[in-house]
Amino acid sequence: MADQQQSDTAPSWWSRPAAPAAAAGAESGSDAVPGTEDSAPAAEPAPQTPEPGPRYDPWAGRPLQVADQGKAPAGRGIRLRHAVALGLGIALLAGGVGGWLGVLAERQSSTRLELPQAAVESKGRAPESVAGIAATALPGVVTLHVRGSGGGGTGTGFVLDQQGHILTNNHVVADAKDITVTFSTGESVAAELVGRDGGYDLAVVKVEGVRGLQPLSLGNSENVKVGDPVVAIGAPFDLSNTVTAGIISATGRPITAGGDKGDGSDISYVDALQTDAPINPGNSGGPLLDAKARVIGINSAIRGADKGDPEKQSGSIGLGFAIPVNQGKRVAEELIRTGHATHPVIGVTLDMEYTGDGARVGAKGEGGKPAVTPDGPGARAGIQGGDVITKVDGVRVHGGDELVIKIRAHRPGDPLTLTVLRDGRERTLELVLGSANGS
């Protein structure tokens, strides 16, 4: 039958409600009276071919709907899953591509990031600035590496002339067997000892065959005033070409250094320039420069904490001392000429155990000799044993060390005025310094 050839399940909106019985009988043309029990059964209506497509039915439960709520065909479900899978794959691919493009864009934007920065400027500096002074002096400053029987050490020196003479401290090269000099360019050559003097803590070494030497200009330590700016160059703890800056803290500071041998032969007496420019082990022998890059002193000693202090510092605490260049120049010239330096003397033996103020002349000299050398400078000036020297050229001295230092600050042959206390009365004596060979 035509109705049986339709799909198994039809949409609810496609079904019709059953027609009333009377209507069915009239439609078939039957003469049976309603309610008669033995009336003949109604004739079966002729089958009708359904019209294609849904149509409006006034007896339906609800009006025609747009969405089909019936069971979807199997083929359609498979196609739907494929479409969903394809869409998901496309979404994932698009997401991955988008993420990669985002990372790439971020990296490109990062490489294009530029922070504000000053433009390249001229590297030149004012000659009187620390940088200008350093640029002028560094080519003439050298680092000394020394090896001896007691081990090795490092010090500093500076070029004196085109012949290759270099000035440094005596304690840098005192026990040297091999000396190597390294210039600011990095070139290293062997050096030979020319001469040294322990009393002044100065020494001269020489290099051969080095071209382009740049000697440093020598200033005048008599022109130095407290508060003047200074620059120190050296190799503290073997850090070559180290530049530090400060001021002159004091002048004419009497200091003694050395004395490790115990016999006094290695004690140096210096009427020093004091500076707060940081100076550390390895700066020894380096130049102390003024604002015109001229050498005004040779860095020689520092003051550390007391040896009994458990917090003793091995480095600079702002108390550095330099040998005045005037003294260094004279000694260097003598060492280059003769290999030895001369010391100015007054020809007396001092009582170094005296604890009073001033420097007392001893009652006797070494080996029972007179404390005042006969026909020496002191004897000719009228100095006697037991005299207490209180002033040199009007400057007070407080002990024997200070008197030696004040005398060493002069040249042999220089005149001096001494103030002497004798029998409770002060006397003024004039003398001319004599000369003695140093170590």
JSON list of N, CA, C and O in Angstrom, two decimals, residues 184-208:
[
{"chain": "A", "resi": 184, "resn": "SER", "atom": "N", "xyz": [102.96, 50.63, 30.27]},
{"chain": "A", "resi": 184, "resn": "SER", "atom": "CA", "xyz": [101.51, 50.71, 30.17]},
{"chain": "A", "resi": 184, "resn": "SER", "atom": "C", "xyz": [100.98, 50.07, 28.90]},
{"chain": "A", "resi": 184, "resn": "SER", "atom": "O", "xyz": [99.81, 49.71, 28.81]},
{"chain": "A", "resi": 185, "resn": "THR", "atom": "N", "xyz": [101.86, 49.91, 27.89]},
{"chain": "A", "resi": 185, "resn": "THR", "atom": "CA", "xyz": [101.46, 49.25, 26.65]},
{"chain": "A", "resi": 185, "resn": "THR", "atom": "C", "xyz": [101.40, 47.74, 26.79]},
{"chain": "A", "resi": 185, "resn": "THR", "atom": "O", "xyz": [100.93, 47.05, 25.89]},
{"chain": "A", "resi": 186, "resn": "GLY", "atom": "N", "xyz": [101.91, 47.22, 27.89]},
{"chain": "A", "resi": 186, "resn": "GLY", "atom": "CA", "xyz": [101.97, 45.78, 28.09]},
{"chain": "A", "resi": 186, "resn": "GLY", "atom": "C", "xyz": [103.33, 45.18, 27.76]},
{"chain": "A", "resi": 186, "resn": "GLY", "atom": "O", "xyz": [103.56, 44.00, 28.04]},
{"chain": "A", "resi": 187, "resn": "GLU", "atom": "N", "xyz": [104.22, 45.95, 27.17]},
{"chain": "A", "resi": 187, "resn": "GLU", "atom": "CA", "xyz": [105.56, 45.46, 26.84]},
{"chain": "A", "resi": 187, "resn": "GLU", "atom": "C", "xyz": [106.38, 45.26, 28.12]},
{"chain": "A", "resi": 187, "resn": "GLU", "atom": "O", "xyz": [106.41, 46.12, 28.99]},
{"chain": "A", "resi": 188, "resn": "SER", "atom": "N", "xyz": [107.05, 44.12, 28.22]},
{"chain": "A", "resi": 188, "resn": "SER", "atom": "CA", "xyz": [107.88, 43.80, 29.39]},
{"chain": "A", "resi": 188, "resn": "SER", "atom": "C", "xyz": [109.31, 43.57, 28.96]},
{"chain": "A", "resi": 188, "resn": "SER", "atom": "O", "xyz": [109.57, 42.89, 27.96]},
{"chain": "A", "resi": 189, "resn": "VAL", "atom": "N", "xyz": [110.25, 44.15, 29.72]},
{"chain": "A", "resi": 189, "resn": "VAL", "atom": "CA", "xyz": [111.68, 43.98, 29.45]},
{"chain": "A", "resi": 189, "resn": "VAL", "atom": "C", "xyz": [112.41, 43.81, 30.78]},
{"chain": "A", "resi": 189, "resn": "VAL", "atom": "O", "xyz": [111.92, 44.22, 31.84]},
{"chain": "A", "resi": 190, "resn": "ALA", "atom": "N", "xyz": [113.60, 43.23, 30.70]},
{"chain": "A", "resi": 190, "resn": "ALA", "atom": "CA", "xyz": [114.43, 43.07, 31.90]},
{"chain": "A", "resi": 190, "resn": "ALA", "atom": "C", "xyz": [115.11, 44.39, 32.23]},
{"chain": "A", "resi": 190, "resn": "ALA", "atom": "O", "xyz": [115.38, 45.22, 31.35]},
{"chain": "A", "resi": 191, "resn": "ALA", "atom": "N", "xyz": [115.37, 44.61, 33.52]},
{"chain": "A", "resi": 191, "resn": "ALA", "atom": "CA", "xyz": [116.03, 45.83, 33.97]},
{"chain": "A", "resi": 191, "resn": "ALA", "atom": "C", "xyz": [117.19, 45.48, 34.87]},
{"chain": "A", "resi": 191, "resn": "ALA", "atom": "O", "xyz": [117.21, 44.42, 35.52]},
{"chain": "A", "resi": 192, "resn": "GLU", "atom": "N", "xyz": [118.17, 46.38, 34.93]},
{"chain": "A", "resi": 192, "resn": "GLU", "atom": "CA", "xyz": [119.35, 46.21, 35.78]},
{"chain": "A", "resi": 192, "resn": "GLU", "atom": "C", "xyz": [119.36, 47.30, 36.85]},
{"chain": "A", "resi": 192, "resn": "GLU", "atom": "O", "xyz": [118.97, 48.45, 36.60]},
{"chain": "A", "resi": 193, "resn": "LEU", "atom": "N", "xyz": [119.82, 46.93, 38.04]},
{"chain": "A", "resi": 193, "resn": "LEU", "atom": "CA", "xyz": [119.92, 47.90, 39.13]},
{"chain": "A", "resi": 193, "resn": "LEU", "atom": "C", "xyz": [121.11, 48.82, 38.91]},
{"chain": "A", "resi": 193, "resn": "LEU", "atom": "O", "xyz": [122.23, 48.36, 38.68]},
{"chain": "A", "resi": 194, "resn": "VAL", "atom": "N", "xyz": [120.86, 50.13, 38.97]},
{"chain": "A", "resi": 194, "resn": "VAL", "atom": "CA", "xyz": [121.92, 51.12, 38.82]},
{"chain": "A", "resi": 194, "resn": "VAL", "atom": "C", "xyz": [122.49, 51.52, 40.17]},
{"chain": "A", "resi": 194, "resn": "VAL", "atom": "O", "xyz": [123.71, 51.61, 40.36]},
{"chain": "A", "resi": 195, "resn": "GLY", "atom": "N", "xyz": [121.62, 51.77, 41.13]},
{"chain": "A", "resi": 195, "resn": "GLY", "atom": "CA", "xyz": [122.06, 52.15, 42.47]},
{"chain": "A", "resi": 195, "resn": "GLY", "atom": "C", "xyz": [120.86, 52.30, 43.37]},
{"chain": "A", "resi": 195, "resn": "GLY", "atom": "O", "xyz": [119.73, 52.49, 42.91]},
{"chain": "A", "resi": 196, "resn": "ARG", "atom": "N", "xyz": [121.12, 52.23, 44.68]},
{"chain": "A", "resi": 196, "resn": "ARG", "atom": "CA", "xyz": [120.01, 52.36, 45.63]},
{"chain": "A", "resi": 196, "resn": "ARG", "atom": "C", "xyz": [120.53, 52.95, 46.93]},
{"chain": "A", "resi": 196, "resn": "ARG", "atom": "O", "xyz": [121.73, 52.89, 47.22]},
{"chain": "A", "resi": 197, "resn": "ASP", "atom": "N", "xyz": [119.60, 53.52, 47.71]},
{"chain": "A", "resi": 197, "resn": "ASP", "atom": "CA", "xyz": [119.96, 54.09, 49.00]},
{"chain": "A", "resi": 197, "resn": "ASP", "atom": "C", "xyz": [118.83, 53.82, 49.99]},
{"chain": "A", "resi": 197, "resn": "ASP", "atom": "O", "xyz": [117.69, 54.25, 49.79]},
{"chain": "A", "resi": 198, "resn": "GLY", "atom": "N", "xyz": [119.16, 53.08, 51.06]},
{"chain": "A", "resi": 198, "resn": "GLY", "atom": "CA", "xyz": [118.17, 52.73, 52.06]},
{"chain": "A", "resi": 198, "resn": "GLY", "atom": "C", "xyz": [117.75, 53.89, 52.93]},
{"chain": "A", "resi": 198, "resn": "GLY", "atom": "O", "xyz": [116.60, 53.94, 53.40]},
{"chain": "A", "resi": 199, "resn": "GLY", "atom": "N", "xyz": [118.64, 54.84, 53.17]},
{"chain": "A", "resi": 199, "resn": "GLY", "atom": "CA", "xyz": [118.31, 55.98, 54.02]},
{"chain": "A", "resi": 199, "resn": "GLY", "atom": "C", "xyz": [117.24, 56.87, 53.42]},
{"chain": "A", "resi": 199, "resn": "GLY", "atom": "O", "xyz": [116.45, 57.48, 54.15]},
{"chain": "A", "resi": 200, "resn": "TYR", "atom": "N", "xyz": [117.24, 56.95, 52.11]},
{"chain": "A", "resi": 200, "resn": "TYR", "atom": "CA", "xyz": [116.22, 57.74, 51.42]},
{"chain": "A", "resi": 200, "resn": "TYR", "atom": "C", "xyz": [115.11, 56.87, 50.83]},
{"chain": "A", "resi": 200, "resn": "TYR", "atom": "O", "xyz": [114.13, 57.39, 50.30]},
{"chain": "A", "resi": 201, "resn": "ASP", "atom": "N", "xyz": [115.29, 55.57, 50.87]},
{"chain": "A", "resi": 201, "resn": "ASP", "atom": "CA", "xyz": [114.35, 54.62, 50.28]},
{"chain": "A", "resi": 201, "resn": "ASP", "atom": "C", "xyz": [114.13, 54.90, 48.79]},
{"chain": "A", "resi": 201, "resn": "ASP", "atom": "O", "xyz": [113.00, 54.91, 48.30]},
{"chain": "A", "resi": 202, "resn": "LEU", "atom": "N", "xyz": [115.23, 55.12, 48.08]},
{"chain": "A", "resi": 202, "resn": "LEU", "atom": "CA", "xyz": [115.16, 55.38, 46.65]},
{"chain": "A", "resi": 202, "resn": "LEU", "atom": "C", "xyz": [116.14, 54.47, 45.91]},
{"chain": "A", "resi": 202, "resn": "LEU", "atom": "O", "xyz": [117.19, 54.10, 46.45]},
{"chain": "A", "resi": 203, "resn": "ALA", "atom": "N", "xyz": [115.79, 54.15, 44.66]},
{"chain": "A", "resi": 203, "resn": "ALA", "atom": "CA", "xyz": [116.65, 53.32, 43.82]},
{"chain": "A", "resi": 203, "resn": "ALA", "atom": "C", "xyz": [116.40, 53.67, 42.36]},
{"chain": "A", "resi": 203, "resn": "ALA", "atom": "O", "xyz": [115.33, 54.17, 42.00]},
{"chain": "A", "resi": 204, "resn": "VAL", "atom": "N", "xyz": [117.40, 53.40, 41.54]},
{"chain": "A", "resi": 204, "resn": "VAL", "atom": "CA", "xyz": [117.29, 53.63, 40.10]},
{"chain": "A", "resi": 204, "resn": "VAL", "atom": "C", "xyz": [117.61, 52.33, 39.38]},
{"chain": "A", "resi": 204, "resn": "VAL", "atom": "O", "xyz": [118.63, 51.67, 39.68]},
{"chain": "A", "resi": 205, "resn": "VAL", "atom": "N", "xyz": [116.76, 51.93, 38.44]},
{"chain": "A", "resi": 205, "resn": "VAL", "atom": "CA", "xyz": [117.02, 50.79, 37.55]},
{"chain": "A", "resi": 205, "resn": "VAL", "atom": "C", "xyz": [117.04, 51.31, 36.12]},
{"chain": "A", "resi": 205, "resn": "VAL", "atom": "O", "xyz": [116.58, 52.43, 35.84]},
{"chain": "A", "resi": 206, "resn": "LYS", "atom": "N", "xyz": [117.54, 50.46, 35.21]},
{"chain": "A", "resi": 206, "resn": "LYS", "atom": "CA", "xyz": [117.66, 50.91, 33.82]},
{"chain": "A", "resi": 206, "resn": "LYS", "atom": "C", "xyz": [117.24, 49.80, 32.87]},
{"chain": "A", "resi": 206, "resn": "LYS", "atom": "O", "xyz": [117.54, 48.62, 33.09]},
{"chain": "A", "resi": 207, "resn": "VAL", "atom": "N", "xyz": [116.55, 50.19, 31.79]},
{"chain": "A", "resi": 207, "resn": "VAL", "atom": "CA", "xyz": [116.18, 49.26, 30.72]},
{"chain": "A", "resi": 207, "resn": "VAL", "atom": "C", "xyz": [116.94, 49.64, 29.46]},
{"chain": "A", "resi": 207, "resn": "VAL", "atom": "O", "xyz": [117.31, 50.80, 29.26]},
{"chain": "A", "resi": 208, "resn": "GLU", "atom": "N", "xyz": [117.18, 48.65, 28.62]},
{"chain": "A", "resi": 208, "resn": "GLU", "atom": "CA", "xyz": [117.93, 48.88, 27.37]},
{"chain": "A", "resi": 208, "resn": "GLU", "atom": "C", "xyz": [117.05, 48.49, 26.17]},
{"chain": "A", "resi": 208, "resn": "GLU", "atom": "O", "xyz": [116.22, 47.59, 26.24]}
]
